[in-house]
PDB file of C-alpha atoms in Angstrom:
ATOM      1  CA  UNK A  21       0.000   0.000   0.000  1.00 77.00           C
ATOM      2  CA  UNK A  22       1.434   3.315  -1.066  1.00 91.00           C
ATOM      3  CA  UNK A  23       1.209   6.205   1.402  1.00 96.00           C
ATOM      4  CA  UNK A  24       2.018   9.748   0.277  1.00 97.00           C
ATOM      5  CA  UNK A  25       3.152  12.258   2.884  1.00 98.00           C
ATOM      6  CA  UNK A  26       1.471  15.667   2.890  1.00 97.00           C
ATOM      7  CA  UNK A  27       3.523  18.524   4.320  1.00 96.00           C
ATOM      8  CA  UNK A  28       1.450  21.605   3.463  1.00 96.00           C
ATOM      9  CA  UNK A  29      -2.185  22.482   4.150  1.00 95.00           C
ATOM     10  CA  UNK A  30      -2.533  24.045   0.704  1.00 95.00           C
ATOM     11  CA  UNK A  31      -1.498  20.855  -1.100  1.00 97.00           C
ATOM     12  CA  UNK A  32      -3.897  20.680  -4.085  1.00 97.00           C
ATOM     13  CA  UNK A  33      -4.357  16.945  -3.559  1.00 98.00           C
ATOM     14  CA  UNK A  34      -6.384  17.815  -0.452  1.00 98.00           C
ATOM     15  CA  UNK A  35      -8.820  20.149  -2.212  1.00 98.00           C
ATOM     16  CA  UNK A  36     -11.823  17.984  -1.299  1.00 98.00           C
ATOM     17  CA  UNK A  37     -10.997  18.229   2.404  1.00 98.00           C
ATOM     18  CA  UNK A  38     -10.964  22.036   2.355  1.00 98.00           C
ATOM     19  CA  UNK A  39     -14.739  21.863   1.774  1.00 98.00           C
ATOM     20  CA  UNK A  40     -15.348  20.147   5.123  1.00 96.00           C
ATOM     21  CA  UNK A  41     -17.255  23.147   6.476  1.00 95.00           C
ATOM     22  CA  UNK A  42     -19.297  23.584   3.291  1.00 97.00           C
ATOM     23  CA  UNK A  43     -21.775  20.669   3.299  1.00 96.00           C
ATOM     24  CA  UNK A  44     -23.884  22.101   0.487  1.00 96.00           C
ATOM     25  CA  UNK A  45     -20.853  22.348  -1.798  1.00 98.00           C
ATOM     26  CA  UNK A  46     -19.719  18.835  -0.900  1.00 98.00           C
ATOM     27  CA  UNK A  47     -23.173  17.538  -1.794  1.00 97.00           C
ATOM     28  CA  UNK A  48     -23.246  19.553  -5.025  1.00 97.00           C
ATOM     29  CA  UNK A  49     -19.977  17.909  -6.040  1.00 98.00           C
ATOM     30  CA  UNK A  50     -21.326  14.469  -5.207  1.00 98.00           C
ATOM     31  CA  UNK A  51     -18.935  13.738  -2.354  1.00 99.00           C
ATOM     32  CA  UNK A  52     -19.033  13.476   1.435  1.00 98.00           C
ATOM     33  CA  UNK A  53     -16.589  13.488   4.327  1.00 98.00           C
ATOM     34  CA  UNK A  54     -16.159  10.692   6.877  1.00 97.00           C
ATOM     35  CA  UNK A  55     -14.373  11.204  10.198  1.00 96.00           C
ATOM     36  CA  UNK A  56     -12.590   8.861  12.646  1.00 96.00           C
ATOM     37  CA  UNK A  57     -10.845   5.554  12.236  1.00 96.00           C
ATOM     38  CA  UNK A  58     -13.975   3.570  13.117  1.00 97.00           C
ATOM     39  CA  UNK A  59     -16.180   5.372  10.603  1.00 97.00           C
ATOM     40  CA  UNK A  60     -13.611   5.170   7.808  1.00 98.00           C
ATOM     41  CA  UNK A  61     -13.132   1.452   8.481  1.00 98.00           C
ATOM     42  CA  UNK A  62     -16.897   0.908   8.278  1.00 97.00           C
ATOM     43  CA  UNK A  63     -17.100   2.962   5.080  1.00 98.00           C
ATOM     44  CA  UNK A  64     -14.465   0.821   3.392  1.00 98.00           C
ATOM     45  CA  UNK A  65     -15.824  -2.502   4.624  1.00 97.00           C
ATOM     46  CA  UNK A  66     -19.423  -1.695   3.697  1.00 96.00           C
ATOM     47  CA  UNK A  67     -18.409  -1.087   0.088  1.00 95.00           C
ATOM     48  CA  UNK A  68     -21.579   0.885  -0.603  1.00 95.00           C
ATOM     49  CA  UNK A  69     -19.719   4.044  -1.607  1.00 97.00           C
ATOM     50  CA  UNK A  70     -16.517   4.484  -3.564  1.00 98.00           C
ATOM     51  CA  UNK A  71     -13.738   5.898  -1.398  1.00 98.00           C
ATOM     52  CA  UNK A  72     -12.035   8.782  -3.164  1.00 98.00           C
ATOM     53  CA  UNK A  73      -9.112   9.286  -0.756  1.00 98.00           C
ATOM     54  CA  UNK A  74      -7.999   8.813   2.850  1.00 98.00           C
ATOM     55  CA  UNK A  75      -6.119  11.316   5.025  1.00 98.00           C
ATOM     56  CA  UNK A  76      -4.826  10.238   8.430  1.00 98.00           C
ATOM     57  CA  UNK A  77      -1.861  10.062  10.752  1.00 98.00           C
ATOM     58  CA  UNK A  78       0.654   7.317  10.073  1.00 97.00           C
ATOM     59  CA  UNK A  79      -0.267   5.450  13.250  1.00 97.00           C
ATOM     60  CA  UNK A  80      -3.925   5.315  12.250  1.00 98.00           C
ATOM     61  CA  UNK A  81      -3.074   4.324   8.689  1.00 98.00           C
ATOM     62  CA  UNK A  82      -1.092   1.444  10.145  1.00 97.00           C
ATOM     63  CA  UNK A  83      -4.101   0.390  12.232  1.00 97.00           C
ATOM     64  CA  UNK A  84      -6.297   0.593   9.109  1.00 98.00           C
ATOM     65  CA  UNK A  85      -3.985  -1.531   6.977  1.00 97.00           C
ATOM     66  CA  UNK A  86      -6.497  -4.363   6.549  1.00 97.00           C
ATOM     67  CA  UNK A  87      -9.281  -2.012   5.447  1.00 97.00           C
ATOM     68  CA  UNK A  88      -7.040   0.044   3.169  1.00 97.00           C
ATOM     69  CA  UNK A  89      -5.897  -3.116   1.415  1.00 97.00           C
ATOM     70  CA  UNK A  90      -9.518  -3.595   0.309  1.00 96.00           C
ATOM     71  CA  UNK A  91      -9.257  -0.407  -1.741  1.00 96.00           C
ATOM     72  CA  UNK A  92      -6.846  -2.154  -4.093  1.00 92.00           C
ATOM     73  CA  UNK A  93      -4.719   0.932  -4.546  1.00 92.00           C
ATOM     74  CA  UNK A  94      -7.538   2.763  -6.347  1.00 93.00           C
ATOM     75  CA  UNK A  95      -7.836   5.533  -3.750  1.00 97.00           C
ATOM     76  CA  UNK A  96      -4.829   7.655  -2.777  1.00 98.00           C
ATOM     77  CA  UNK A  97      -3.816   7.469   0.872  1.00 98.00           C
ATOM     78  CA  UNK A  98      -2.230  10.510   2.484  1.00 98.00           C
ATOM     79  CA  UNK A  99      -0.330  10.783   5.773  1.00 98.00           C
ATOM     80  CA  UNK A 100      -0.261  14.037   7.725  1.00 98.00           C
ATOM     81  CA  UNK A 101       0.168  15.373  11.231  1.00 96.00           C
ATOM     82  CA  UNK A 102      -2.994  16.310  13.183  1.00 95.00           C
ATOM     83  CA  UNK A 103      -2.131  20.019  13.150  1.00 95.00           C
ATOM     84  CA  UNK A 104      -1.896  20.018   9.364  1.00 97.00           C
ATOM     85  CA  UNK A 105      -5.212  18.177   9.063  1.00 97.00           C
ATOM     86  CA  UNK A 106      -6.813  20.812  11.286  1.00 96.00           C
ATOM     87  CA  UNK A 107      -5.432  23.519   9.021  1.00 96.00           C
ATOM     88  CA  UNK A 108      -6.914  21.826   5.976  1.00 97.00           C
ATOM     89  CA  UNK A 109     -10.477  21.296   7.232  1.00 97.00           C
ATOM     90  CA  UNK A 110     -10.767  24.377   9.454  1.00 95.00           C
ATOM     91  CA  UNK A 111     -11.644  22.647  12.724  1.00 94.00           C
ATOM     92  CA  UNK A 112      -9.787  20.479  15.221  1.00 92.00           C
ATOM     93  CA  UNK A 113      -9.431  16.904  13.980  1.00 91.00           C
ATOM     94  CA  UNK A 114      -9.514  14.974  17.249  1.00 82.00           C
ATOM     95  CA  UNK A 115      -9.578  11.456  15.807  1.00 88.00           C
ATOM     96  CA  UNK A 116      -6.757  11.834  13.280  1.00 94.00           C
ATOM     97  CA  UNK A 117      -8.556  10.229  10.351  1.00 98.00           C
ATOM     98  CA  UNK A 118     -10.644  11.508   7.435  1.00 98.00           C
ATOM     99  CA  UNK A 119     -11.847  10.096   4.135  1.00 98.00           C
ATOM    100  CA  UNK A 120     -13.760  11.385   1.133  1.00 99.00           C
ATOM    101  CA  UNK A 121     -16.458   9.194  -0.383  1.00 98.00           C
ATOM    102  CA  UNK A 122     -18.467   9.508  -3.589  1.00 98.00           C
ATOM    103  CA  UNK A 123     -22.235   9.653  -3.227  1.00 97.00           C
ATOM    104  CA  UNK A 124     -23.086   7.970  -6.504  1.00 92.00           C
ATOM    105  CA  UNK A 125     -26.389   8.439  -8.330  1.00 91.00           C
ATOM    106  CA  UNK A 126     -28.681   7.745  -5.355  1.00 90.00           C
ATOM    107  CA  UNK A 127     -31.160   4.898  -4.990  1.00 94.00           C
ATOM    108  CA  UNK A 128     -34.793   4.480  -5.923  1.00 96.00           C
ATOM    109  CA  UNK A 129     -37.060   2.787  -3.387  1.00 97.00           C
ATOM    110  CA  UNK A 130     -36.953  -0.557  -5.287  1.00 96.00           C
ATOM    111  CA  UNK A 131     -33.144  -0.339  -5.445  1.00 96.00           C
ATOM    112  CA  UNK A 132     -33.004   0.459  -1.747  1.00 96.00           C
ATOM    113  CA  UNK A 133     -35.169  -2.542  -0.928  1.00 95.00           C
ATOM    114  CA  UNK A 134     -33.074  -4.815  -3.139  1.00 95.00           C
ATOM    115  CA  UNK A 135     -29.943  -3.683  -1.289  1.00 94.00           C
ATOM    116  CA  UNK A 136     -31.511  -3.976   2.181  1.00 91.00           C
ATOM    117  CA  UNK A 137     -28.859  -4.299   4.863  1.00 87.00           C
ATOM    118  CA  UNK A 138     -31.136  -5.787   7.516  1.00 89.00           C
ATOM    119  CA  UNK A 139     -34.684  -7.086   7.277  1.00 94.00           C
ATOM    120  CA  UNK A 140     -36.277  -6.039   3.937  1.00 96.00           C
ATOM    121  CA  UNK A 141     -39.689  -6.495   5.590  1.00 97.00           C
ATOM    122  CA  UNK A 142     -39.055  -3.598   7.999  1.00 98.00           C
ATOM    123  CA  UNK A 143     -38.461  -0.076   6.668  1.00 98.00           C
ATOM    124  CA  UNK A 144     -38.356   3.436   8.128  1.00 99.00           C
ATOM    125  CA  UNK A 145     -39.672   6.619   6.491  1.00 99.00           C
ATOM    126  CA  UNK A 146     -38.866  10.162   7.643  1.00 98.00           C
ATOM    127  CA  UNK A 147     -40.695  13.421   6.995  1.00 98.00           C
ATOM    128  CA  UNK A 148     -38.870  16.706   7.652  1.00 97.00           C
ATOM    129  CA  UNK A 149     -36.513  15.187  10.220  1.00 97.00           C
ATOM    130  CA  UNK A 150     -33.713  17.621   9.487  1.00 96.00           C
ATOM    131  CA  UNK A 151     -31.469  17.636  12.573  1.00 97.00           C
ATOM    132  CA  UNK A 152     -28.299  15.624  11.776  1.00 97.00           C
ATOM    133  CA  UNK A 153     -28.151  14.221  15.310  1.00 98.00           C
ATOM    134  CA  UNK A 154     -31.676  12.868  14.930  1.00 98.00           C
ATOM    135  CA  UNK A 155     -31.003  11.544  11.435  1.00 98.00           C
ATOM    136  CA  UNK A 156     -27.850   9.806  12.621  1.00 98.00           C
ATOM    137  CA  UNK A 157     -29.570   8.422  15.704  1.00 98.00           C
ATOM    138  CA  UNK A 158     -32.443   7.028  13.641  1.00 99.00           C
ATOM    139  CA  UNK A 159     -30.041   5.270  11.281  1.00 98.00           C
ATOM    140  CA  UNK A 160     -28.158   3.860  14.269  1.00 98.00           C
ATOM    141  CA  UNK A 161     -31.420   2.557  15.738  1.00 98.00           C
ATOM    142  CA  UNK A 162     -32.437   1.195  12.344  1.00 98.00           C
ATOM    143  CA  UNK A 163     -29.213  -0.779  12.190  1.00 97.00           C
ATOM    144  CA  UNK A 164     -29.637  -2.008  15.764  1.00 97.00           C
ATOM    145  CA  UNK A 165     -33.185  -3.263  15.244  1.00 97.00           C
ATOM    146  CA  UNK A 166     -32.735  -4.668  11.764  1.00 96.00           C
ATOM    147  CA  UNK A 167     -34.522  -2.199   9.496  1.00 97.00           C
ATOM    148  CA  UNK A 168     -33.645  -2.807   5.868  1.00 97.00           C
ATOM    149  CA  UNK A 169     -33.665   0.778   4.597  1.00 98.00           C
ATOM    150  CA  UNK A 170     -34.820   4.353   5.136  1.00 98.00           C
ATOM    151  CA  UNK A 171     -37.043   6.544   2.943  1.00 99.00           C
ATOM    152  CA  UNK A 172     -36.312  10.271   3.158  1.00 99.00           C
ATOM    153  CA  UNK A 173     -39.212  12.576   2.423  1.00 98.00           C
ATOM    154  CA  UNK A 174     -38.797  16.258   1.511  1.00 96.00           C
ATOM    155  CA  UNK A 175     -37.124  18.324   4.212  1.00 96.00           C
ATOM    156  CA  UNK A 176     -35.231  15.391   5.705  1.00 97.00           C
ATOM    157  CA  UNK A 177     -31.584  15.819   6.660  1.00 98.00           C
ATOM    158  CA  UNK A 178     -28.639  14.446   4.714  1.00 98.00           C
ATOM    159  CA  UNK A 179     -27.515  11.054   6.083  1.00 98.00           C
ATOM    160  CA  UNK A 180     -24.082  11.626   4.508  1.00 98.00           C
ATOM    161  CA  UNK A 181     -23.430  14.906   6.310  1.00 98.00           C
ATOM    162  CA  UNK A 182     -20.347  14.267   8.446  1.00 96.00           C
ATOM    163  CA  UNK A 183     -22.157  14.905  11.752  1.00 95.00           C
ATOM    164  CA  UNK A 184     -24.963  12.508  10.829  1.00 98.00           C
ATOM    165  CA  UNK A 185     -22.425   9.843   9.856  1.00 98.00           C
ATOM    166  CA  UNK A 186     -20.564  10.321  13.124  1.00 95.00           C
ATOM    167  CA  UNK A 187     -23.728  10.282  15.271  1.00 96.00           C
ATOM    168  CA  UNK A 188     -24.933   7.145  13.521  1.00 98.00           C
ATOM    169  CA  UNK A 189     -21.672   5.329  14.288  1.00 96.00           C
ATOM    170  CA  UNK A 190     -21.341   4.838  10.504  1.00 97.00           C
ATOM    171  CA  UNK A 191     -24.811   3.300  10.116  1.00 98.00           C
ATOM    172  CA  UNK A 192     -25.602   5.842   7.385  1.00 98.00           C
ATOM    173  CA  UNK A 193     -22.895   4.365   5.147  1.00 98.00           C
ATOM    174  CA  UNK A 194     -24.193   0.844   5.769  1.00 97.00           C
ATOM    175  CA  UNK A 195     -27.988   1.103   5.538  1.00 97.00           C
ATOM    176  CA  UNK A 196     -29.387   2.022   2.100  1.00 97.00           C
ATOM    177  CA  UNK A 197     -31.694   5.003   1.809  1.00 98.00           C
ATOM    178  CA  UNK A 198     -33.801   6.613  -0.890  1.00 98.00           C
ATOM    179  CA  UNK A 199     -34.927  10.230  -1.182  1.00 98.00           C
ATOM    180  CA  UNK A 200     -38.523  10.517  -2.393  1.00 98.00           C
ATOM    181  CA  UNK A 201     -40.152  13.743  -3.666  1.00 97.00           C
ATOM    182  CA  UNK A 202     -43.643  12.721  -2.522  1.00 98.00           C
ATOM    183  CA  UNK A 203     -43.695  10.674   0.679  1.00 98.00           C
ATOM    184  CA  UNK A 204     -47.442   9.828   0.745  1.00 98.00           C
ATOM    185  CA  UNK A 205     -47.198   8.571  -2.848  1.00 98.00           C
ATOM    186  CA  UNK A 206     -44.153   6.449  -1.996  1.00 98.00           C
ATOM    187  CA  UNK A 207     -45.982   5.002   1.002  1.00 98.00           C
ATOM    188  CA  UNK A 208     -48.944   4.240  -1.242  1.00 98.00           C
ATOM    189  CA  UNK A 209     -46.740   2.205  -3.564  1.00 98.00           C
ATOM    190  CA  UNK A 210     -45.378   0.265  -0.594  1.00 98.00           C
ATOM    191  CA  UNK A 211     -48.932  -0.456   0.538  1.00 97.00           C
ATOM    192  CA  UNK A 212     -49.693  -1.825  -2.929  1.00 97.00           C
ATOM    193  CA  UNK A 213     -46.731  -4.150  -2.448  1.00 97.00           C
ATOM    194  CA  UNK A 214     -48.123  -5.503   0.805  1.00 97.00           C
ATOM    195  CA  UNK A 215     -46.567  -3.205   3.401  1.00 97.00           C
ATOM    196  CA  UNK A 216     -48.533  -1.969   6.395  1.00 97.00           C
ATOM    197  CA  UNK A 217     -47.763   1.724   6.928  1.00 98.00           C
ATOM    198  CA  UNK A 218     -47.495   2.598  10.624  1.00 97.00           C
ATOM    199  CA  UNK A 219     -47.418   6.293  11.570  1.00 98.00           C
ATOM    200  CA  UNK A 220     -45.725   7.293  14.820  1.00 97.00           C
ATOM    201  CA  UNK A 221     -47.723  10.169  16.325  1.00 94.00           C
ATOM    202  CA  UNK A 222     -49.140  11.569  19.552  1.00 87.00           C
ATOM    203  CA  UNK A 223     -52.371  12.620  17.854  1.00 84.00           C
ATOM    204  CA  UNK A 224     -55.686  10.888  18.308  1.00 81.00           C
ATOM    205  CA  UNK A 225     -56.877   8.324  17.374  1.00 87.00           C
ATOM    206  CA  UNK A 226     -53.442   6.713  17.711  1.00 94.00           C
ATOM    207  CA  UNK A 227     -53.369   3.420  19.628  1.00 95.00           C
ATOM    208  CA  UNK A 228     -50.734   2.366  22.117  1.00 95.00           C
ATOM    209  CA  UNK A 229     -47.738   0.752  20.437  1.00 96.00           C
ATOM    210  CA  UNK A 230     -47.913  -2.333  22.665  1.00 95.00           C
ATOM    211  CA  UNK A 231     -51.584  -2.852  21.817  1.00 95.00           C
ATOM    212  CA  UNK A 232     -50.843  -2.595  18.093  1.00 95.00           C
ATOM    213  CA  UNK A 233     -48.082  -5.194  18.345  1.00 95.00           C
ATOM    214  CA  UNK A 234     -50.238  -7.495  20.457  1.00 93.00           C
ATOM    215  CA  UNK A 235     -53.145  -7.337  18.029  1.00 91.00           C
ATOM    216  CA  UNK A 236     -51.149  -7.061  14.824  1.00 84.00           C
ATOM    217  CA  UNK A 237     -50.416  -9.769  12.316  1.00 83.00           C
ATOM    218  CA  UNK A 238     -46.895 -10.544  11.116  1.00 88.00           C
ATOM    219  CA  UNK A 239     -46.046  -8.892   7.825  1.00 94.00           C
ATOM    220  CA  UNK A 240     -44.099  -6.207   6.032  1.00 97.00           C
ATOM    221  CA  UNK A 241     -44.022  -2.892   7.902  1.00 98.00           C
ATOM    222  CA  UNK A 242     -42.866   0.666   7.275  1.00 98.00           C
ATOM    223  CA  UNK A 243     -42.605   2.980  10.294  1.00 98.00           C
ATOM    224  CA  UNK A 244     -43.161   6.671   9.501  1.00 99.00           C
ATOM    225  CA  UNK A 245     -41.872   9.464  11.763  1.00 98.00           C
ATOM    226  CA  UNK A 246     -41.943  13.243  11.463  1.00 96.00           C
ATOM    227  CA  UNK A 247     -40.229  16.252  12.970  1.00 90.00           C
ATOM    228  CA  UNK A 248     -40.404  16.798  16.720  1.00 82.00           C
ATOM    229  CA  UNK A 249     -42.223  20.101  16.312  1.00 79.00           C
ATOM    230  CA  UNK A 250     -44.867  19.675  13.633  1.00 81.00           C
ATOM    231  CA  UNK A 251     -45.016  15.895  13.513  1.00 89.00           C
ATOM    232  CA  UNK A 252     -46.424  14.170  10.453  1.00 96.00           C
ATOM    233  CA  UNK A 253     -48.418  16.129   7.893  1.00 95.00           C
ATOM    234  CA  UNK A 254     -52.132  15.323   7.429  1.00 95.00           C
ATOM    235  CA  UNK A 255     -51.517  13.851   3.981  1.00 96.00           C
ATOM    236  CA  UNK A 256     -48.866  11.520   5.345  1.00 97.00           C
ATOM    237  CA  UNK A 257     -51.084  10.440   8.238  1.00 96.00           C
ATOM    238  CA  UNK A 258     -53.853   9.748   5.734  1.00 96.00           C
ATOM    239  CA  UNK A 259     -51.502   7.445   3.810  1.00 97.00           C
ATOM    240  CA  UNK A 260     -50.976   5.257   6.899  1.00 97.00           C
ATOM    241  CA  UNK A 261     -52.846   2.078   7.747  1.00 96.00           C
ATOM    242  CA  UNK A 262     -52.397   2.642  11.475  1.00 95.00           C
ATOM    243  CA  UNK A 263     -51.264   5.348  13.887  1.00 96.00           C
ATOM    244  CA  UNK A 264     -49.418   4.390  17.061  1.00 96.00           C
ATOM    245  CA  UNK A 265     -48.185   6.284  20.104  1.00 94.00           C
ATOM    246  CA  UNK A 266     -45.720   5.443  22.848  1.00 94.00           C
ATOM    247  CA  UNK A 267     -47.340   5.662  26.308  1.00 91.00           C
ATOM    248  CA  UNK A 268     -45.573   8.156  28.585  1.00 89.00           C
ATOM    249  CA  UNK A 269     -45.958   9.728  32.006  1.00 90.00           C
ATOM    250  CA  UNK A 270     -48.845  12.226  32.190  1.00 85.00           C
ATOM    251  CA  UNK A 271     -46.606  15.302  32.406  1.00 85.00           C
ATOM    252  CA  UNK A 272     -44.504  14.332  29.339  1.00 83.00           C
ATOM    253  CA  UNK A 273     -45.925  15.086  25.909  1.00 77.00           C
ATOM    254  CA  UNK A 274     -43.221  13.782  23.577  1.00 79.00           C
ATOM    255  CA  UNK A 275     -39.902  12.018  23.108  1.00 89.00           C
ATOM    256  CA  UNK A 276     -36.886  12.844  20.996  1.00 94.00           C
ATOM    257  CA  UNK A 277     -37.742  11.477  17.549  1.00 96.00           C
ATOM    258  CA  UNK A 278     -34.655   9.257  17.432  1.00 97.00           C
ATOM    259  CA  UNK A 279     -35.541   7.711  20.790  1.00 97.00           C
ATOM    260  CA  UNK A 280     -39.158   7.237  19.740  1.00 96.00           C
ATOM    261  CA  UNK A 281     -38.164   5.521  16.494  1.00 98.00           C
ATOM    262  CA  UNK A 282     -35.825   3.207  18.401  1.00 98.00           C
ATOM    263  CA  UNK A 283     -38.571   2.165  20.819  1.00 98.00           C
ATOM    264  CA  UNK A 284     -41.049   1.623  17.998  1.00 98.00           C
ATOM    265  CA  UNK A 285     -38.598  -0.365  15.870  1.00 98.00           C
ATOM    266  CA  UNK A 286     -37.796  -2.651  18.785  1.00 97.00           C
ATOM    267  CA  UNK A 287     -41.485  -3.432  19.163  1.00 96.00           C
ATOM    268  CA  UNK A 288     -42.351  -3.688  15.464  1.00 97.00           C
ATOM    269  CA  UNK A 289     -39.370  -5.894  14.639  1.00 95.00           C
ATOM    270  CA  UNK A 290     -41.264  -8.766  16.263  1.00 90.00           C
ATOM    271  CA  UNK A 291     -44.055  -8.436  13.696  1.00 93.00           C
ATOM    272  CA  UNK A 292     -41.750  -8.026  10.712  1.00 90.00           C
ATOM    273  CA  UNK A 293     -39.548 -11.019  11.540  1.00 72.00           C
TER     274      UNK A 293
END
């Protein structure tokens, strides 16, 4: 494995990394940034996205030798000191490891289902969940409870934003996702294919999650969640077969959306097995 030393922050070979604080420009160019040894290792091993380059300290590159060998020499590997890496990206690089990946053309819902990482009978759909911490947490929960893929409705955050990748513990580079321009229409097509659409909401006439699981029949399920403020839109709720809520103490009106999705997935995974 060839490793090229980088001695200057303005080295043109690191041009991609200088965009670290410009997520919109990274996305426009069809690339994304991954941070930390663990995330970069998962990115390489998952093989879902082409790795464009790796930038890390020599000690971390040594620890990543097995993963880097999987790249077959196709992606350049650069060694640099932490201070230089900080100068390149514009913020302190605590973990000493970065990589640039290529987004590719994106997936349709059928392609996402065909590439399901976990259980293809259990999917998640998001509507206007924009916070990267919540997006990352939902992908992490989806990985933990076996969801096969995630649909992203309009207004949803970018799973390949570096903070979302980091929060997800690299789940966003492992679980396939598909952006859909019309979420109710996409849910309708899943219903036609035998999925039961389950909306997660506090609004009436939602039933308790435990009661739904107890009374439900095994089958294909898609769990739909919305933003913490507005929740799901009326049109999206109308596209659901059922609405469920998570029982809480009387003086608590809601949960963080990532936590709520995790609880619901744990329960619904028994029906989608």
